[in-house]
Coordinates of C-alpha atoms in Angstrom, one line a residue:
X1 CA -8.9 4.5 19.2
X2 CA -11.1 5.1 16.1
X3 CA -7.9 6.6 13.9
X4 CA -8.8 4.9 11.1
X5 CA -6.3 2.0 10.7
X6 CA -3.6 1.9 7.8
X7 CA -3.7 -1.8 6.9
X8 CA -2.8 -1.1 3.5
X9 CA 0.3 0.9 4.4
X10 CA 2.6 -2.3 5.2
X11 CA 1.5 -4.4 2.2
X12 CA 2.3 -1.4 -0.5
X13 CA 4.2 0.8 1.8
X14 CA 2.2 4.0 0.6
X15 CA -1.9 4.5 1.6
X16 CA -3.4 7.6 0.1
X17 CA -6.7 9.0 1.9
X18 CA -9.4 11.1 0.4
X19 CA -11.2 12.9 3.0
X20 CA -14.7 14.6 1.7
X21 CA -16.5 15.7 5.1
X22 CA -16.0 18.8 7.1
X23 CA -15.1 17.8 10.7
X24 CA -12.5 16.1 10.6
X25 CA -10.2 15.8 14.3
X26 CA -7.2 13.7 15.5
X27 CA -6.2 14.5 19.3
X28 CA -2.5 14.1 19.5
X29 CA -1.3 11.0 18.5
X30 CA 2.5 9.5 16.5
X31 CA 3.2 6.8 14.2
X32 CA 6.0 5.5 12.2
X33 CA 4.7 6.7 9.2
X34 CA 5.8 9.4 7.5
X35 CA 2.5 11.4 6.9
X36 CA 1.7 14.4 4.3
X37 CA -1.6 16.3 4.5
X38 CA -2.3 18.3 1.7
X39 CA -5.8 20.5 1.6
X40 CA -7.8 21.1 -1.1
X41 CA -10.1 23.4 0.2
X42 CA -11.1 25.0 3.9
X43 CA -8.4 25.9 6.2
X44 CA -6.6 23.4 8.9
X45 CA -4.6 23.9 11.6
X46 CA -1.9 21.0 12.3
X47 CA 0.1 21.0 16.0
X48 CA 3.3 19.3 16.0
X49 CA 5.7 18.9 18.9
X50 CA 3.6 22.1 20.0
X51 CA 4.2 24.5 17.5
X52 CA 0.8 25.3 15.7
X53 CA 1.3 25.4 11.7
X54 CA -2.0 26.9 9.1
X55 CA -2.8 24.8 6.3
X56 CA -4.9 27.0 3.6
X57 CA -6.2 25.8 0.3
X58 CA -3.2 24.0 -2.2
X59 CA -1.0 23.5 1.0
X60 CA 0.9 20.3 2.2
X61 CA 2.5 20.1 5.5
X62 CA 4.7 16.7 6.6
X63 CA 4.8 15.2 9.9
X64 CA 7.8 12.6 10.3
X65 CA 7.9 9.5 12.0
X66 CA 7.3 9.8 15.7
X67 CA 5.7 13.3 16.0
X68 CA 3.6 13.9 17.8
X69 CA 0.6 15.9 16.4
X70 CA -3.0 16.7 16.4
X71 CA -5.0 18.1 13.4
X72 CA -8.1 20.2 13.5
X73 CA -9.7 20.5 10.0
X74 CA -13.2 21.5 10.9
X75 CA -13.0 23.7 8.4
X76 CA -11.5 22.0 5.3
X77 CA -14.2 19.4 3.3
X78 CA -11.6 17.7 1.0
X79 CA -7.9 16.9 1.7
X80 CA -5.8 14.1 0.8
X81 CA -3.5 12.4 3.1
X82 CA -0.8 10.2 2.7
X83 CA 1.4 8.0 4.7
X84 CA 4.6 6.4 3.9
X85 CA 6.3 3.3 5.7
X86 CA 9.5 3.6 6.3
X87 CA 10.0 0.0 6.7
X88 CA 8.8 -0.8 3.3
X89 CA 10.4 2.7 1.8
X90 CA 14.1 0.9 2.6
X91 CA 13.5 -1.5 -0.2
X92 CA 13.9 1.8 -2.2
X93 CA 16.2 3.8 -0.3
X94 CA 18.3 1.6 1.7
X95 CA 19.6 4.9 3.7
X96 CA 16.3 6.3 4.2
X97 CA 16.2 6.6 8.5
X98 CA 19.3 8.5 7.6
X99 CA 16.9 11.3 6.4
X100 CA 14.0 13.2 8.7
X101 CA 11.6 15.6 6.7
X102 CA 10.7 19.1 7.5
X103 CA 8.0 20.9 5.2
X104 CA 5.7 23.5 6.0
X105 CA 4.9 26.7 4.3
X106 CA 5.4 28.7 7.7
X107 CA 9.0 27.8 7.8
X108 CA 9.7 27.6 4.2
X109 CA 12.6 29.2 2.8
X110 CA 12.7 31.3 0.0
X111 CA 15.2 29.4 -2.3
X112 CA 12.7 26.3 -1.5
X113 CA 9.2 27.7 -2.9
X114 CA 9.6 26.9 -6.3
X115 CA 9.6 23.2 -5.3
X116 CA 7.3 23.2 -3.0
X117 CA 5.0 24.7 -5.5
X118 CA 6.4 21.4 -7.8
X119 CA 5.1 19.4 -5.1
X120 CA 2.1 20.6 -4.7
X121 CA 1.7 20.4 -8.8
X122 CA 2.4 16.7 -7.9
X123 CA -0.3 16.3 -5.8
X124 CA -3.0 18.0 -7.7
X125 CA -2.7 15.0 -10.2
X126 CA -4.7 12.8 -7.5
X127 CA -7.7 13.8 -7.4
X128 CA -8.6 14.0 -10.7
X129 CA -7.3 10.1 -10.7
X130 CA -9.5 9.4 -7.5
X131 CA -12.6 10.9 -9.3
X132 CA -12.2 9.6 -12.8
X133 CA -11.0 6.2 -12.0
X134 CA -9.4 5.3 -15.1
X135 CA -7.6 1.9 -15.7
X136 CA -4.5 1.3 -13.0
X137 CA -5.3 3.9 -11.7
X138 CA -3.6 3.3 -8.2
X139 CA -0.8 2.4 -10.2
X140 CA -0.6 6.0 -10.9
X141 CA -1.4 7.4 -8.1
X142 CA 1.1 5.4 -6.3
X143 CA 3.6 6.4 -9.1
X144 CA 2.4 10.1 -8.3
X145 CA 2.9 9.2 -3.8
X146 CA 6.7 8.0 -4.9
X147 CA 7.7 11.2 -7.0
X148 CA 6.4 13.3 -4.2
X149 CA 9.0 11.7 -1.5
X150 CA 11.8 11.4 -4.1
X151 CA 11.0 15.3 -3.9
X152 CA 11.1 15.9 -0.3
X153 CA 13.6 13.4 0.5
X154 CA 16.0 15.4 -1.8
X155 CA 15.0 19.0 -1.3
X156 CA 13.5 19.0 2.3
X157 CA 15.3 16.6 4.3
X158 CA 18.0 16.5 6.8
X159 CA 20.6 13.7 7.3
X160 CA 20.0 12.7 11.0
X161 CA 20.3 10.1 12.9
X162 CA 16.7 8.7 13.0
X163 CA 16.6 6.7 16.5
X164 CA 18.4 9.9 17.9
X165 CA 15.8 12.2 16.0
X166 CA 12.6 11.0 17.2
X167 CA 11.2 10.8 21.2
X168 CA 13.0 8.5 23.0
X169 CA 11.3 5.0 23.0
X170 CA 10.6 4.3 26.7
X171 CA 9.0 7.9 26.4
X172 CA 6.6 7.0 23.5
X173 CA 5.7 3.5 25.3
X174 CA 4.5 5.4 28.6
X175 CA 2.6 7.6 26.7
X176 CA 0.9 4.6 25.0
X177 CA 0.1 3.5 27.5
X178 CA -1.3 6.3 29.3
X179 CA -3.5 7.0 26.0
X180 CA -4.6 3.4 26.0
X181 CA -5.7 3.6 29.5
X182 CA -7.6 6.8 28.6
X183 CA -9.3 5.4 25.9
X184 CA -10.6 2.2 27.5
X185 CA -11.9 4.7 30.6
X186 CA -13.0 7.7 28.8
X187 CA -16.8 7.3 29.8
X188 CA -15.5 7.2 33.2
X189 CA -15.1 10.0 35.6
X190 CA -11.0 9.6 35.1
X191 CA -9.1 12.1 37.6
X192 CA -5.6 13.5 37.7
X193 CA -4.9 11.2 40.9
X194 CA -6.2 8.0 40.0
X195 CA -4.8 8.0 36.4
X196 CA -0.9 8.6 38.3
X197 CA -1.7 6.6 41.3
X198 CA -2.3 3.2 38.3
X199 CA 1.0 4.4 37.0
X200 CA 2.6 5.0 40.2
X201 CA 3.0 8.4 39.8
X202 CA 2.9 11.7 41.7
X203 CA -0.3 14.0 40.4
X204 CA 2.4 16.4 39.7
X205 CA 5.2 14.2 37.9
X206 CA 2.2 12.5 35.6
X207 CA 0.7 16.2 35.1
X208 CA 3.9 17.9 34.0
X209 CA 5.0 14.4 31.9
X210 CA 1.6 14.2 30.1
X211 CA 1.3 18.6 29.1
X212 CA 5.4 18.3 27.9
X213 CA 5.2 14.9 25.9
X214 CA 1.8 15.6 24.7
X215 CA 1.1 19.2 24.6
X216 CA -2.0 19.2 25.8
X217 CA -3.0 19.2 29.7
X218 CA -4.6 15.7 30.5
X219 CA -8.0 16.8 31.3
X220 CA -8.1 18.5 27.9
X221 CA -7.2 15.2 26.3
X222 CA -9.6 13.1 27.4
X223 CA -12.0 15.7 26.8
X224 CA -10.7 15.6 23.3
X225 CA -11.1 11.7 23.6
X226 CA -14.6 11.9 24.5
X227 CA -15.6 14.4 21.4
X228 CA -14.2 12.3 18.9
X229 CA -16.0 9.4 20.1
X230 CA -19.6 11.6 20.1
X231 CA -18.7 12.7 16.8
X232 CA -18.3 8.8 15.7
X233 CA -21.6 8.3 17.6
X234 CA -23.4 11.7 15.6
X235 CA -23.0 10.0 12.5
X236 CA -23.6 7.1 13.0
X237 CA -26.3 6.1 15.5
X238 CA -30.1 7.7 16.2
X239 CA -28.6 8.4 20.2
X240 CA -29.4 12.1 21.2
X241 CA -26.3 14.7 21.5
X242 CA -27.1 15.3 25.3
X243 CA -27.5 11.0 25.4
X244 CA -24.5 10.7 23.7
X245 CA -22.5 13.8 25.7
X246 CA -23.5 11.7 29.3
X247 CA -22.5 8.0 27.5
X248 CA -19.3 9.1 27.2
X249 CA -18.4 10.8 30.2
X250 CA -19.2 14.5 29.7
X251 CA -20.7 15.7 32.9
X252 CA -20.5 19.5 32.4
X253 CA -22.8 19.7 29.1
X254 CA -21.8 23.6 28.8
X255 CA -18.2 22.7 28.3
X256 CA -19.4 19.9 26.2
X257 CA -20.8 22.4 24.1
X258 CA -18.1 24.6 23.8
X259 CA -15.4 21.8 23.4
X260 CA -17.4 20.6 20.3
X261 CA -18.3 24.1 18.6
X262 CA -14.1 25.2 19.2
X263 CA -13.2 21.6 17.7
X264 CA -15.6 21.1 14.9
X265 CA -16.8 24.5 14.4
X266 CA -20.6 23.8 14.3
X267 CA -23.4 22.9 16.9
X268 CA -23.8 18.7 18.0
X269 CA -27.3 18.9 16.5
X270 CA -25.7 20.9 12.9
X271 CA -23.5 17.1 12.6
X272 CA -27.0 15.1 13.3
X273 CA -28.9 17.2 10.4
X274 CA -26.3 17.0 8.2

């Protein structure tokens, strides 16, 4: 898929994003990382396990390891995201799969908001280090990544039992491999019956398996697929949108249309002018 890919995470254990273009869209995906999103302007709406949760302006949200979520930030032109490894994080904090994370303003308590306003003091410190650039700089911005878990692992974690906590594994591997399978046949007419007949499934079992695990209906997902490789294509080939809409396997160019407006909230041809 075209996530953009976290080399960096399992040599330092911490990659911090900058994201400066309206736009932006992940269809539901996981990872081991432990991920933070915090928005600096624009609103965002993150899905997790289902449950929608409204990012505003100075917000931060976490998703742990093995959630599965999807993030729509048309509407948000700078936010910073960071993941942690929780491989690498053991060489700190032997105990750390001990611990899952749950932060969101729409389930924070009131004895928690005066750290989660520390936090986000936290994480206002990095953009002024992306911008200005001074000398070791990363050092400090990693210093800044490390203060922010000490924070959340100590005021908004739970001990669990990690391997218990997240989907169950053989779960997670099907669904890889049903996403794979997606991705390498999204231009293709892909229906309900021949993606279950290759994984000798009923239409119904695969149906209700894909919606519950995923939480989206399949024919929505590889609708979502299909966008967010036209968007990839928008910026950064000549191709025309209806060109592009038919290369990679949009047939109904109305529901094209209004796929694309809902997801990125603008017009195809408003992401080719820009």
């Amino acid at each position: 898929m075209i996530y953009e890919p976290l080399f960096e995470l399992e040599k330092t254990g911490i990659h911090i994003a900058y994201h400066t273009k309206k736009g932006r869209y992940s269809p539901p995906h996981w990872h081991s990382a432990i991920e933070l999103i915090y928005v600096l302007n624009g609103t965002a709406t993150i899905t997790i396990e289902g449950k929608d949760h409204s990012l505003v302006a100075g917000e931060f949200l976490v998703v742990d390891s093995n959630q599965i979520h999807e993030a729509q930030c048309a509407r948000v032109s700078m936010m910073v995201v960071i993941h942690y490894s929780r491989a690498i994080m053991k060489n700190y904090m032997s105990k750390i799969d001990e611990y899952r994370i749950h932060c969101s303003r729409q389930t924070l308590k009131k004895e928690k908001l005066d750290k989660y306003l520390e936090i986000c003091g936290l994480l206002k410190r990095l953009p002024p280090l992306y911008v200005t650039r001074p000398p070791g700089y990363r050092l400090q911005s990693q210093a800044v990544a490390m203060e922010v878990l000490f924070e959340l692992v100590n005021h908004f974690s739970a001990a669990e039992d990690f391997a218990g906590a997240v989907n169950d594994e053989t779960v997670l591997e099907r669904l890889a491999e049903m996403t794979a399978y997606i991705e390498e046949h999204h231009a293709e007419k892909i229906s309900l019956e021949e993606i279950a007949s290759h994984f000798y499934l009923s239409r119904e079992y695969f149906s209700r398996f894909f919606r519950q695990n995923m939480g989206v209906t399949f024919s929505r997902y590889v609708n979502q697929i299909r966008l967010m490789h036209i968007y990839h294509d928008l910026c950064s080939t000549g191709e025309g949108v209806m060109e592009l809409s038919e290369k990679h396997g949009f047939a109904n160019y109305k529901l094209f249309n209004r796929m694309f407006r809902e997801i990125y909230g603008c017009k195809p041809s408003d992401v080719r002018k820009k």
